[in-house]
A tleap script that builds the chain and sets N, CA, C and O, in Angstrom:
source leaprc.protein.ff14SB
mol = sequence {
  NMET ARG SER ALA GLU GLU ILE LEU ARG GLY
  ALA GLU VAL ILE ALA VAL VAL GLY ALA SER
  ARG GLU PRO TRP LYS PRO SER HIE SER VAL
  PRO ARG GLN MET LEU GLU HIE GLY TRP ARG
  ILE ILE PRO VAL ASN PRO PHE ALA ASP GLU
  VAL PHE GLY VAL LYS ALA VAL PRO THR LEU
  ALA ASP ILE GLY GLU PRO VAL ASP LEU VAL
  ASP ILE PHE ARG PRO ALA ALA ASP ALA VAL
  GLU ILE VAL ARG GLN ALA VAL ALA ILE ASN
  ALA PRO ALA VAL TRP LEU GLN SER GLY ILE
  VAL SER ALA GLU ALA ARG ARG ILE ALA THR
  GLU ALA GLY ILE ASP TYR VAL GLU ASP ARG
  CYS LEU ALA VAL GLU ARG ALA VAL ALA GLY
  LEU THR ARG LEU CSER
}
set mol.1.N position { -18.261 -81.098 77.900 }
set mol.1.CA position { -18.002 -82.346 77.207 }
set mol.1.C position { -18.815 -83.456 77.879 }
set mol.1.O position { -18.841 -83.577 79.104 }
set mol.2.N position { -19.475 -84.259 77.046 }
set mol.2.CA position { -20.273 -85.366 77.573 }
set mol.2.C position { -19.370 -86.495 78.067 }
set mol.2.O position { -18.248 -86.674 77.592 }
set mol.3.N position { -19.889 -87.245 79.028 }
set mol.3.CA position { -19.166 -88.419 79.528 }
set mol.3.C position { -19.261 -89.539 78.494 }
set mol.3.O position { -20.053 -89.470 77.554 }
set mol.4.N position { -18.436 -90.577 78.688 }
set mol.4.CA position { -18.476 -91.742 77.797 }
set mol.4.C position { -19.882 -92.344 77.769 }
set mol.4.O position { -20.394 -92.682 76.701 }
set mol.5.N position { -20.500 -92.476 78.936 }
set mol.5.CA position { -21.845 -93.049 78.988 }
set mol.5.C position { -22.853 -92.155 78.264 }
set mol.5.O position { -23.717 -92.663 77.549 }
set mol.6.N position { -22.760 -90.861 78.431 }
set mol.6.CA position { -23.682 -89.945 77.746 }
set mol.6.C position { -23.513 -90.028 76.230 }
set mol.6.O position { -24.491 -89.982 75.484 }
set mol.7.N position { -22.272 -90.151 75.787 }
set mol.7.CA position { -22.018 -90.282 74.344 }
set mol.7.C position { -22.695 -91.547 73.817 }
set mol.7.O position { -23.372 -91.507 72.789 }
set mol.8.N position { -22.514 -92.669 74.519 }
set mol.8.CA position { -23.127 -93.926 74.075 }
set mol.8.C position { -24.642 -93.871 74.118 }
set mol.8.O position { -25.307 -94.370 73.210 }
set mol.9.N position { -25.192 -93.273 75.159 }
set mol.9.CA position { -26.650 -93.145 75.261 }
set mol.9.C position { -27.222 -92.344 74.100 }
set mol.9.O position { -28.311 -92.646 73.610 }
set mol.10.N position { -26.489 -91.322 73.660 }
set mol.10.CA position { -26.973 -90.458 72.600 }
set mol.10.C position { -26.674 -90.948 71.194 }
set mol.10.O position { -27.218 -90.419 70.225 }
set mol.11.N position { -25.828 -91.940 71.073 }
set mol.11.CA position { -25.410 -92.415 69.743 }
set mol.11.C position { -26.353 -93.484 69.204 }
set mol.11.O position { -26.831 -94.344 69.944 }
set mol.12.N position { -26.605 -93.414 67.928 }
set mol.12.CA position { -27.317 -94.480 67.213 }
set mol.12.C position { -26.430 -95.065 66.124 }
set mol.12.O position { -26.400 -96.278 65.918 }
set mol.13.N position { -25.705 -94.185 65.425 }
set mol.13.CA position { -24.849 -94.603 64.306 }
set mol.13.C position { -23.392 -94.376 64.696 }
set mol.13.O position { -22.986 -93.263 65.031 }
set mol.14.N position { -22.609 -95.466 64.644 }
set mol.14.CA position { -21.195 -95.405 65.001 }
set mol.14.C position { -20.356 -95.818 63.796 }
set mol.14.O position { -20.502 -96.926 63.279 }
set mol.15.N position { -19.474 -94.918 63.353 }
set mol.15.CA position { -18.511 -95.255 62.305 }
set mol.15.C position { -17.267 -95.804 63.002 }
set mol.15.O position { -16.718 -95.164 63.899 }
set mol.16.N position { -16.829 -96.987 62.588 }
set mol.16.CA position { -15.681 -97.638 63.230 }
set mol.16.C position { -14.508 -97.659 62.252 }
set mol.16.O position { -14.470 -98.460 61.318 }
set mol.17.N position { -13.554 -96.759 62.489 }
set mol.17.CA position { -12.378 -96.663 61.627 }
set mol.17.C position { -11.376 -97.732 62.052 }
set mol.17.O position { -10.918 -97.761 63.194 }
set mol.18.N position { -11.047 -98.610 61.102 }
set mol.18.CA position { -10.139 -99.717 61.392 }
set mol.18.C position { -10.866 -100.994 61.747 }
set mol.18.O position { -10.256 -101.937 62.251 }
set mol.19.N position { -12.171 -101.039 61.488 }
set mol.19.CA position { -12.934 -102.264 61.733 }
set mol.19.C position { -12.289 -103.412 60.944 }
set mol.19.O position { -11.953 -103.259 59.770 }
set mol.20.N position { -12.123 -104.558 61.609 }
set mol.20.CA position { -11.405 -105.686 61.012 }
set mol.20.C position { -12.340 -106.826 60.628 }
set mol.20.O position { -13.374 -107.047 61.259 }
set mol.21.N position { -11.948 -107.544 59.576 }
set mol.21.CA position { -12.659 -108.765 59.178 }
set mol.21.C position { -12.259 -109.954 60.030 }
set mol.21.O position { -12.923 -110.990 60.000 }
set mol.22.N position { -11.176 -109.817 60.790 }
set mol.22.CA position { -10.631 -110.930 61.574 }
set mol.22.C position { -11.368 -111.057 62.899 }
set mol.22.O position { -11.232 -110.184 63.756 }
set mol.23.N position { -12.159 -112.139 63.097 }
set mol.23.CA position { -13.025 -112.256 64.278 }
set mol.23.C position { -12.294 -112.240 65.617 }
set mol.23.O position { -12.904 -111.901 66.631 }
set mol.24.N position { -11.011 -112.592 65.658 }
set mol.24.CA position { -10.284 -112.647 66.925 }
set mol.24.C position { -9.757 -111.276 67.357 }
set mol.24.O position { -9.275 -111.130 68.480 }
set mol.25.N position { -9.841 -110.286 66.492 }
set mol.25.CA position { -9.332 -108.956 66.828 }
set mol.25.C position { -10.406 -108.127 67.534 }
set mol.25.O position { -11.583 -108.207 67.181 }
set mol.26.N position { -10.007 -107.337 68.524 }
set mol.26.CA position { -10.970 -106.436 69.167 }
set mol.26.C position { -11.639 -105.487 68.169 }
set mol.26.O position { -12.785 -105.086 68.375 }
set mol.27.N position { -10.938 -105.125 67.095 }
set mol.27.CA position { -11.512 -104.226 66.089 }
set mol.27.C position { -12.617 -104.903 65.275 }
set mol.27.O position { -13.245 -104.270 64.426 }
set mol.28.N position { -12.845 -106.172 65.534 }
set mol.28.CA position { -13.995 -106.895 64.983 }
set mol.28.C position { -15.022 -107.171 66.080 }
set mol.28.O position { -16.209 -106.886 65.922 }
set mol.29.N position { -14.550 -107.726 67.189 }
set mol.29.CA position { -15.481 -108.162 68.233 }
set mol.29.C position { -16.172 -107.006 68.959 }
set mol.29.O position { -17.337 -107.128 69.337 }
set mol.30.N position { -15.480 -105.900 69.156 }
set mol.30.CA position { -16.094 -104.761 69.851 }
set mol.30.C position { -17.226 -104.152 69.024 }
set mol.30.O position { -18.340 -104.030 69.533 }
set mol.31.N position { -16.985 -103.764 67.759 }
set mol.31.CA position { -18.110 -103.209 67.000 }
set mol.31.C position { -19.218 -104.233 66.754 }
set mol.31.O position { -20.391 -103.870 66.676 }
set mol.32.N position { -18.853 -105.500 66.632 }
set mol.32.CA position { -19.878 -106.527 66.453 }
set mol.32.C position { -20.786 -106.593 67.687 }
set mol.32.O position { -22.003 -106.733 67.561 }
set mol.33.N position { -20.186 -106.492 68.882 }
set mol.33.CA position { -20.996 -106.486 70.102 }
set mol.33.C position { -21.934 -105.283 70.117 }
set mol.33.O position { -23.096 -105.406 70.503 }
set mol.34.N position { -21.436 -104.126 69.702 }
set mol.34.CA position { -22.292 -102.934 69.663 }
set mol.34.C position { -23.436 -103.142 68.679 }
set mol.34.O position { -24.571 -102.753 68.954 }
set mol.35.N position { -23.148 -103.744 67.551 }
set mol.35.CA position { -24.167 -104.068 66.554 }
set mol.35.C position { -25.219 -104.999 67.155 }
set mol.35.O position { -26.419 -104.800 66.968 }
set mol.36.N position { -24.755 -106.008 67.873 }
set mol.36.CA position { -25.673 -106.978 68.483 }
set mol.36.C position { -26.521 -106.363 69.593 }
set mol.36.O position { -27.554 -106.918 69.965 }
set mol.37.N position { -26.092 -105.228 70.119 }
set mol.37.CA position { -26.869 -104.534 71.150 }
set mol.37.C position { -27.672 -103.369 70.571 }
set mol.37.O position { -28.190 -102.537 71.316 }
set mol.38.N position { -27.775 -103.314 69.247 }
set mol.38.CA position { -28.709 -102.399 68.612 }
set mol.38.C position { -28.149 -101.125 68.012 }
set mol.38.O position { -28.906 -100.353 67.423 }
set mol.39.N position { -26.851 -100.874 68.137 }
set mol.39.CA position { -26.286 -99.695 67.479 }
set mol.39.C position { -26.103 -99.999 66.007 }
set mol.39.O position { -25.851 -101.149 65.648 }
set mol.40.N position { -26.219 -99.016 65.158 }
set mol.40.CA position { -25.927 -99.172 63.743 }
set mol.40.C position { -24.446 -98.885 63.554 }
set mol.40.O position { -23.962 -97.817 63.927 }
set mol.41.N position { -23.734 -99.832 62.979 }
set mol.41.CA position { -22.291 -99.734 62.801 }
set mol.41.C position { -21.965 -99.574 61.319 }
set mol.41.O position { -22.482 -100.297 60.467 }
set mol.42.N position { -21.095 -98.610 61.036 }
set mol.42.CA position { -20.577 -98.433 59.679 }
set mol.42.C position { -19.079 -98.715 59.737 }
set mol.42.O position { -18.319 -97.898 60.258 }
set mol.43.N position { -18.643 -99.867 59.207 }
set mol.43.CA position { -17.206 -100.162 59.204 }
set mol.43.C position { -16.468 -99.265 58.207 }
set mol.43.O position { -16.910 -99.088 57.072 }
set mol.44.N position { -15.347 -98.706 58.643 }
set mol.44.CA position { -14.512 -97.878 57.769 }
set mol.44.C position { -13.184 -98.599 57.623 }
set mol.44.O position { -12.363 -98.634 58.540 }
set mol.45.N position { -12.998 -99.182 56.426 }
set mol.45.CA position { -11.800 -99.968 56.152 }
set mol.45.C position { -11.582 -99.979 54.639 }
set mol.45.O position { -12.388 -100.553 53.906 }
set mol.46.N position { -10.502 -99.352 54.160 }
set mol.46.CA position { -10.276 -99.287 52.715 }
set mol.46.C position { -9.912 -100.625 52.077 }
set mol.46.O position { -9.850 -100.726 50.852 }
set mol.47.N position { -9.672 -101.652 52.892 }
set mol.47.CA position { -9.261 -102.951 52.369 }
set mol.47.C position { -10.349 -104.011 52.461 }
set mol.47.O position { -10.094 -105.181 52.175 }
set mol.48.N position { -11.555 -103.622 52.854 }
set mol.48.CA position { -12.643 -104.594 53.010 }
set mol.48.C position { -13.915 -104.082 52.335 }
set mol.48.O position { -14.225 -102.892 52.387 }
set mol.49.N position { -14.638 -104.996 51.708 }
set mol.49.CA position { -15.937 -104.644 51.136 }
set mol.49.C position { -17.021 -104.694 52.203 }
set mol.49.O position { -17.994 -103.941 52.170 }
set mol.50.N position { -16.820 -105.614 53.160 }
set mol.50.CA position { -17.767 -105.710 54.264 }
set mol.50.C position { -17.069 -106.282 55.487 }
set mol.50.O position { -16.071 -106.994 55.384 }
set mol.51.N position { -17.620 -105.952 56.640 }
set mol.51.CA position { -17.130 -106.463 57.913 }
set mol.51.C position { -18.354 -106.884 58.711 }
set mol.51.O position { -19.325 -106.131 58.790 }
set mol.52.N position { -18.325 -108.067 59.300 }
set mol.52.CA position { -19.456 -108.683 60.002 }
set mol.52.C position { -20.771 -108.511 59.249 }
set mol.52.O position { -21.806 -108.211 59.842 }
set mol.53.N position { -20.712 -108.706 57.922 }
set mol.53.CA position { -21.903 -108.666 57.087 }
set mol.53.C position { -22.432 -107.275 56.785 }
set mol.53.O position { -23.515 -107.137 56.216 }
set mol.54.N position { -21.686 -106.242 57.155 }
set mol.54.CA position { -22.102 -104.860 56.919 }
set mol.54.C position { -21.172 -104.242 55.884 }
set mol.54.O position { -19.953 -104.390 55.975 }
set mol.55.N position { -21.744 -103.547 54.894 }
set mol.55.CA position { -20.945 -102.913 53.857 }
set mol.55.C position { -19.976 -101.917 54.483 }
set mol.55.O position { -20.366 -101.080 55.297 }
set mol.56.N position { -18.709 -102.020 54.092 }
set mol.56.CA position { -17.669 -101.119 54.581 }
set mol.56.C position { -17.467 -99.975 53.590 }
set mol.56.O position { -17.755 -100.103 52.400 }
set mol.57.N position { -16.968 -98.866 54.105 }
set mol.57.CA position { -16.591 -97.724 53.275 }
set mol.57.C position { -15.099 -97.467 53.481 }
set mol.57.O position { -14.560 -97.786 54.540 }
set mol.58.N position { -14.422 -96.891 52.478 }
set mol.58.CA position { -12.979 -96.689 52.608 }
set mol.58.C position { -12.570 -95.567 53.562 }
set mol.58.O position { -11.536 -95.677 54.220 }
set mol.59.N position { -13.350 -94.497 53.653 }
set mol.59.CA position { -13.000 -93.359 54.511 }
set mol.59.C position { -14.260 -92.788 55.157 }
set mol.59.O position { -15.376 -93.091 54.735 }
set mol.60.N position { -14.072 -91.972 56.168 }
set mol.60.CA position { -15.213 -91.303 56.797 }
set mol.60.C position { -15.966 -90.441 55.788 }
set mol.60.O position { -17.195 -90.378 55.830 }
set mol.61.N position { -15.254 -89.783 54.890 }
set mol.61.CA position { -15.886 -88.916 53.892 }
set mol.61.C position { -16.805 -89.689 52.960 }
set mol.61.O position { -17.693 -89.101 52.343 }
set mol.62.N position { -16.607 -91.004 52.847 }
set mol.62.CA position { -17.428 -91.832 51.955 }
set mol.62.C position { -18.736 -92.286 52.594 }
set mol.62.O position { -19.541 -92.941 51.932 }
set mol.63.N position { -18.965 -91.962 53.840 }
set mol.63.CA position { -20.178 -92.437 54.520 }
set mol.63.C position { -21.428 -91.802 53.928 }
set mol.63.O position { -22.391 -92.510 53.634 }
set mol.64.N position { -21.439 -90.499 53.749 }
set mol.64.CA position { -22.557 -89.861 53.074 }
set mol.64.C position { -23.825 -89.702 53.906 }
set mol.64.O position { -24.900 -89.463 53.356 }
set mol.65.N position { -23.711 -89.828 55.204 }
set mol.65.CA position { -24.848 -89.607 56.110 }
set mol.65.C position { -24.266 -89.220 57.466 }
set mol.65.O position { -23.094 -89.479 57.738 }
set mol.66.N position { -25.074 -88.607 58.307 }
set mol.66.CA position { -24.554 -88.223 59.629 }
set mol.66.C position { -24.228 -89.446 60.494 }
set mol.66.O position { -24.915 -90.466 60.441 }
set mol.67.N position { -23.178 -89.317 61.278 }
set mol.67.CA position { -22.842 -90.338 62.283 }
set mol.67.C position { -22.826 -89.651 63.644 }
set mol.67.O position { -22.574 -88.450 63.744 }
set mol.68.N position { -23.095 -90.418 64.675 }
set mol.68.CA position { -23.138 -89.866 66.028 }
set mol.68.C position { -21.810 -90.001 66.755 }
set mol.68.O position { -21.529 -89.272 67.706 }
set mol.69.N position { -20.997 -90.945 66.293 }
set mol.69.CA position { -19.736 -91.235 66.969 }
set mol.69.C position { -18.763 -91.857 65.982 }
set mol.69.O position { -19.141 -92.721 65.190 }
set mol.70.N position { -17.507 -91.418 66.029 }
set mol.70.CA position { -16.431 -92.057 65.266 }
set mol.70.C position { -15.563 -92.796 66.273 }
set mol.70.O position { -14.937 -92.184 67.138 }
set mol.71.N position { -15.533 -94.117 66.151 }
set mol.71.CA position { -14.742 -94.985 67.029 }
set mol.71.C position { -13.474 -95.368 66.275 }
set mol.71.O position { -13.538 -95.827 65.135 }
set mol.72.N position { -12.319 -95.179 66.919 }
set mol.72.CA position { -11.041 -95.340 66.220 }
set mol.72.C position { -10.257 -96.533 66.751 }
set mol.72.O position { -9.890 -96.588 67.925 }
set mol.73.N position { -10.009 -97.489 65.854 }
set mol.73.CA position { -9.164 -98.663 66.109 }
set mol.73.C position { -7.922 -98.567 65.240 }
set mol.73.O position { -7.652 -99.476 64.456 }
set mol.74.N position { -7.174 -97.507 65.359 }
set mol.74.CA position { -5.942 -97.311 64.603 }
set mol.74.C position { -4.882 -96.817 65.574 }
set mol.74.O position { -5.217 -96.323 66.651 }
set mol.75.N position { -3.599 -96.941 65.211 }
set mol.75.CA position { -2.534 -96.464 66.099 }
set mol.75.C position { -2.680 -94.968 66.394 }
set mol.75.O position { -3.254 -94.219 65.604 }
set mol.76.N position { -2.158 -94.557 67.531 }
set mol.76.CA position { -2.241 -93.153 67.952 }
set mol.76.C position { -1.720 -92.205 66.878 }
set mol.76.O position { -2.258 -91.111 66.706 }
set mol.77.N position { -0.677 -92.612 66.153 }
set mol.77.CA position { -0.119 -91.759 65.104 }
set mol.77.C position { -1.148 -91.463 64.007 }
set mol.77.O position { -1.088 -90.408 63.376 }
set mol.78.N position { -2.078 -92.373 63.779 }
set mol.78.CA position { -3.126 -92.180 62.767 }
set mol.78.C position { -4.321 -91.405 63.311 }
set mol.78.O position { -5.112 -90.857 62.543 }
set mol.79.N position { -4.451 -91.362 64.618 }
set mol.79.CA position { -5.647 -90.765 65.232 }
set mol.79.C position { -5.800 -89.287 64.903 }
set mol.79.O position { -6.922 -88.804 64.754 }
set mol.80.N position { -4.708 -88.572 64.790 }
set mol.80.CA position { -4.769 -87.134 64.519 }
set mol.80.C position { -5.509 -86.876 63.211 }
set mol.80.O position { -6.439 -86.070 63.172 }
set mol.81.N position { -5.104 -87.550 62.150 }
set mol.81.CA position { -5.756 -87.341 60.853 }
set mol.81.C position { -7.205 -87.838 60.879 }
set mol.81.O position { -8.079 -87.223 60.269 }
set mol.82.N position { -7.457 -88.918 61.564 }
set mol.82.CA position { -8.826 -89.431 61.639 }
set mol.82.C position { -9.730 -88.454 62.394 }
set mol.82.O position { -10.881 -88.251 62.007 }
set mol.83.N position { -9.220 -87.855 63.459 }
set mol.83.CA position { -10.015 -86.856 64.180 }
set mol.83.C position { -10.268 -85.645 63.281 }
set mol.83.O position { -11.361 -85.081 63.305 }
set mol.84.N position { -9.283 -85.243 62.496 }
set mol.84.CA position { -9.510 -84.145 61.529 }
set mol.84.C position { -10.636 -84.514 60.563 }
set mol.84.O position { -11.490 -83.684 60.250 }
set mol.85.N position { -10.631 -85.764 60.095 }
set mol.85.CA position { -11.691 -86.225 59.191 }
set mol.85.C position { -13.046 -86.255 59.895 }
set mol.85.O position { -14.069 -85.932 59.292 }
set mol.86.N position { -13.052 -86.644 61.172 }
set mol.86.CA position { -14.302 -86.658 61.948 }
set mol.86.C position { -14.860 -85.248 62.086 }
set mol.86.O position { -16.069 -85.039 61.988 }
set mol.87.N position { -13.973 -84.281 62.313 }
set mol.87.CA position { -14.394 -82.881 62.384 }
set mol.87.C position { -14.980 -82.457 61.034 }
set mol.87.O position { -16.000 -81.770 60.989 }
set mol.88.N position { -14.339 -82.864 59.941 }
set mol.88.CA position { -14.790 -82.485 58.598 }
set mol.88.C position { -16.180 -83.012 58.268 }
set mol.88.O position { -16.916 -82.377 57.513 }
set mol.89.N position { -16.551 -84.172 58.826 }
set mol.89.CA position { -17.893 -84.715 58.555 }
set mol.89.C position { -18.890 -84.318 59.638 }
set mol.89.O position { -20.019 -84.808 59.665 }
set mol.90.N position { -18.465 -83.429 60.525 }
set mol.90.CA position { -19.336 -82.924 61.596 }
set mol.90.C position { -19.776 -83.992 62.587 }
set mol.90.O position { -20.894 -83.942 63.099 }
set mol.91.N position { -18.915 -84.944 62.856 }
set mol.91.CA position { -19.225 -85.943 63.884 }
set mol.91.C position { -19.230 -85.231 65.239 }
set mol.91.O position { -18.330 -84.438 65.514 }
set mol.92.N position { -20.216 -85.495 66.081 }
set mol.92.CA position { -20.268 -84.814 67.379 }
set mol.92.C position { -19.334 -85.407 68.434 }
set mol.92.O position { -19.123 -84.802 69.485 }
set mol.93.N position { -18.769 -86.600 68.155 }
set mol.93.CA position { -17.913 -87.246 69.155 }
set mol.93.C position { -16.931 -88.193 68.486 }
set mol.93.O position { -17.223 -88.792 67.451 }
set mol.94.N position { -15.743 -88.317 69.108 }
set mol.94.CA position { -14.753 -89.306 68.687 }
set mol.94.C position { -14.319 -90.098 69.913 }
set mol.94.O position { -14.323 -89.598 71.038 }
set mol.95.N position { -13.944 -91.352 69.660 }
set mol.95.CA position { -13.599 -92.273 70.742 }
set mol.95.C position { -12.386 -93.074 70.299 }
set mol.95.O position { -12.448 -93.797 69.305 }
set mol.96.N position { -11.281 -92.951 71.030 }
set mol.96.CA position { -10.091 -93.748 70.758 }
set mol.96.C position { -10.121 -94.953 71.688 }
set mol.96.O position { -10.244 -94.802 72.904 }
set mol.97.N position { -10.010 -96.125 71.127 }
set mol.97.CA position { -10.140 -97.372 71.880 }
set mol.97.C position { -9.011 -97.557 72.899 }
set mol.97.O position { -8.054 -96.783 72.930 }
set mol.98.N position { -9.135 -98.568 73.709 }
set mol.98.CA position { -8.152 -98.875 74.757 }
set mol.98.C position { -6.742 -98.905 74.192 }
set mol.98.O position { -6.488 -99.512 73.152 }
set mol.99.N position { -5.828 -98.240 74.892 }
set mol.99.CA position { -4.435 -98.217 74.487 }
set mol.99.C position { -4.092 -97.126 73.497 }
set mol.99.O position { -2.925 -96.972 73.137 }
set mol.100.N position { -5.082 -96.359 73.043 }
set mol.100.CA position { -4.829 -95.305 72.056 }
set mol.100.C position { -4.996 -93.950 72.744 }
set mol.100.O position { -6.073 -93.612 73.236 }
set mol.101.N position { -3.904 -93.184 72.764 }
set mol.101.CA position { -3.879 -91.874 73.422 }
set mol.101.C position { -3.167 -90.902 72.495 }
set mol.101.O position { -2.122 -91.228 71.932 }
set mol.102.N position { -3.731 -89.705 72.334 }
set mol.102.CA position { -3.091 -88.701 71.488 }
set mol.102.C position { -3.467 -87.301 71.963 }
set mol.102.O position { -4.618 -86.880 71.850 }
set mol.103.N position { -2.478 -86.591 72.496 }
set mol.103.CA position { -2.709 -85.217 72.938 }
set mol.103.C position { -3.122 -84.328 71.767 }
set mol.103.O position { -3.979 -83.457 71.916 }
set mol.104.N position { -2.518 -84.548 70.611 }
set mol.104.CA position { -2.846 -83.739 69.426 }
set mol.104.C position { -4.270 -84.012 68.953 }
set mol.104.O position { -4.991 -83.077 68.604 }
set mol.105.N position { -4.686 -85.273 68.936 }
set mol.105.CA position { -6.064 -85.603 68.551 }
set mol.105.C position { -7.048 -84.963 69.527 }
set mol.105.O position { -8.082 -84.435 69.119 }
set mol.106.N position { -6.719 -85.015 70.822 }
set mol.106.CA position { -7.573 -84.387 71.844 }
set mol.106.C position { -7.673 -82.875 71.596 }
set mol.106.O position { -8.758 -82.300 71.685 }
set mol.107.N position { -6.549 -82.243 71.289 }
set mol.107.CA position { -6.553 -80.800 71.039 }
set mol.107.C position { -7.448 -80.445 69.853 }
set mol.107.O position { -8.230 -79.496 69.921 }
set mol.108.N position { -7.331 -81.204 68.776 }
set mol.108.CA position { -8.134 -80.947 67.575 }
set mol.108.C position { -9.622 -81.099 67.890 }
set mol.108.O position { -10.434 -80.259 67.501 }
set mol.109.N position { -9.968 -82.162 68.588 }
set mol.109.CA position { -11.379 -82.397 68.945 }
set mol.109.C position { -11.899 -81.288 69.859 }
set mol.109.O position { -12.995 -80.768 69.651 }
set mol.110.N position { -11.117 -80.935 70.858 }
set mol.110.CA position { -11.530 -79.911 71.817 }
set mol.110.C position { -11.727 -78.565 71.124 }
set mol.110.O position { -12.716 -77.873 71.365 }
set mol.111.N position { -10.784 -78.203 70.269 }
set mol.111.CA position { -10.897 -76.931 69.543 }
set mol.111.C position { -12.105 -76.919 68.615 }
set mol.111.O position { -12.687 -75.863 68.366 }
set mol.112.N position { -12.482 -78.079 68.106 }
set mol.112.CA position { -13.647 -78.175 67.218 }
set mol.112.C position { -14.955 -78.280 68.009 }
set mol.112.O position { -16.041 -78.217 67.431 }
set mol.113.N position { -14.846 -78.439 69.335 }
set mol.113.CA position { -16.044 -78.521 70.164 }
set mol.113.C position { -16.746 -79.867 70.112 }
set mol.113.O position { -17.951 -79.953 70.349 }
set mol.114.N position { -15.992 -80.925 69.801 }
set mol.114.CA position { -16.619 -82.246 69.785 }
set mol.114.C position { -16.152 -83.066 70.990 }
set mol.114.O position { -15.046 -82.884 71.499 }
set mol.115.N position { -17.015 -83.962 71.425 }
set mol.115.CA position { -16.708 -84.807 72.573 }
set mol.115.C position { -15.571 -85.755 72.225 }
set mol.115.O position { -15.431 -86.188 71.082 }
set mol.116.N position { -14.757 -86.070 73.237 }
set mol.116.CA position { -13.555 -86.857 73.010 }
set mol.116.C position { -13.349 -87.836 74.161 }
set mol.116.O position { -13.372 -87.457 75.332 }
set mol.117.N position { -13.148 -89.101 73.803 }
set mol.117.CA position { -12.819 -90.148 74.773 }
set mol.117.C position { -11.599 -90.864 74.233 }
set mol.117.O position { -11.507 -91.118 73.032 }
set mol.118.N position { -10.647 -91.196 75.122 }
set mol.118.CA position { -9.487 -91.962 74.670 }
set mol.118.C position { -9.145 -93.041 75.685 }
set mol.118.O position { -9.473 -92.947 76.868 }
set mol.119.N position { -8.472 -94.071 75.178 }
set mol.119.CA position { -7.973 -95.159 76.017 }
set mol.119.C position { -9.088 -95.852 76.806 }
set mol.119.O position { -8.904 -96.234 77.962 }
set mol.120.N position { -10.239 -96.003 76.161 }
set mol.120.CA position { -11.352 -96.721 76.796 }
set mol.120.C position { -12.043 -97.585 75.752 }
set mol.120.O position { -12.113 -97.224 74.577 }
set mol.121.N position { -12.545 -98.717 76.188 }
set mol.121.CA position { -13.200 -99.655 75.280 }
set mol.121.C position { -14.693 -99.385 75.223 }
set mol.121.O position { -15.372 -99.335 76.249 }
set mol.122.N position { -15.188 -99.213 74.018 }
set mol.122.CA position { -16.608 -98.980 73.783 }
set mol.122.C position { -17.463 -100.090 74.397 }
set mol.122.O position { -18.452 -99.816 75.076 }
set mol.123.N position { -17.075 -101.339 74.156 }
set mol.123.CA position { -17.873 -102.474 74.636 }
set mol.123.C position { -17.847 -102.573 76.158 }
set mol.123.O position { -18.863 -102.896 76.773 }
set mol.124.N position { -16.710 -102.300 76.764 }
set mol.124.CA position { -16.627 -102.336 78.230 }
set mol.124.C position { -17.511 -101.245 78.818 }
set mol.124.O position { -18.264 -101.495 79.758 }
set mol.125.N position { -17.424 -100.045 78.274 }
set mol.125.CA position { -18.249 -98.937 78.776 }
set mol.125.C position { -19.734 -99.240 78.600 }
set mol.125.O position { -20.540 -98.915 79.471 }
set mol.126.N position { -20.099 -99.857 77.484 }
set mol.126.CA position { -21.481 -100.241 77.250 }
set mol.126.C position { -21.952 -101.225 78.302 }
set mol.126.O position { -23.037 -101.082 78.867 }
set mol.127.N position { -21.115 -102.235 78.562 }
set mol.127.CA position { -21.474 -103.283 79.521 }
set mol.127.C position { -21.558 -102.740 80.946 }
set mol.127.O position { -22.500 -103.051 81.674 }
set mol.128.N position { -20.577 -101.931 81.344 }
set mol.128.CA position { -20.574 -101.364 82.690 }
set mol.128.C position { -21.815 -100.518 82.940 }
set mol.128.O position { -22.401 -100.556 84.022 }
set mol.129.N position { -22.207 -99.753 81.925 }
set mol.129.CA position { -23.389 -98.890 82.070 }
set mol.129.C position { -24.696 -99.657 81.846 }
set mol.129.O position { -25.779 -99.118 82.078 }
set mol.130.N position { -24.596 -100.920 81.393 }
set mol.130.CA position { -25.795 -101.710 81.141 }
set mol.130.C position { -26.626 -101.182 79.981 }
set mol.130.O position { -27.853 -101.280 79.989 }
set mol.131.N position { -25.949 -100.622 78.987 }
set mol.131.CA position { -26.662 -99.999 77.868 }
set mol.131.C position { -26.970 -100.982 76.751 }
set mol.131.O position { -26.188 -101.889 76.466 }
set mol.132.N position { -28.119 -100.786 76.128 }
set mol.132.CA position { -28.493 -101.499 74.914 }
set mol.132.C position { -29.457 -100.606 74.163 }
set mol.132.O position { -30.124 -99.765 74.766 }
set mol.133.N position { -29.540 -100.776 72.865 }
set mol.133.CA position { -30.494 -100.037 72.046 }
set mol.133.C position { -31.628 -100.970 71.632 }
set mol.133.O position { -32.505 -100.580 70.861 }
set mol.134.N position { -31.612 -102.199 72.141 }
set mol.134.CA position { -32.673 -103.152 71.820 }
set mol.134.C position { -33.850 -102.925 72.758 }
set mol.134.O position { -33.673 -102.546 73.915 }
set mol.135.N position { -35.065 -103.163 72.241 }
set mol.135.CA position { -36.213 -102.963 73.116 }
set mol.135.C position { -36.572 -104.195 73.900 }
set mol.135.O position { -37.523 -104.175 74.682 }
savepdb mol mol.pdb
quit
């Protein structure tokens, strides 16, 4: 299993499940920071047409292109089904944001052979590692 830093280094396209239109929420500011540092972000939110100026899709299955990472901003109870959906679209990695932990989601990811990170912030890990996709 790759480390959090290795996952970020290898990712270009990140699907963010639960991306929010509300600028004060981490589910808005974290993916926006990743976008500003050069990652391509696909917001996944069935209640929004767009988030931070990027067209949103209702589900992972609606993306229609490969993603390198599925980042989850939903309660732990929802993470299990989202990880199943990530496996279904052949995502190579899933990441549960700070405060989100699920043994069942971890089991599903591990059995599917995909990388799994939980209870860690994408933006913090990016900053600590000094990563950017900008030239």
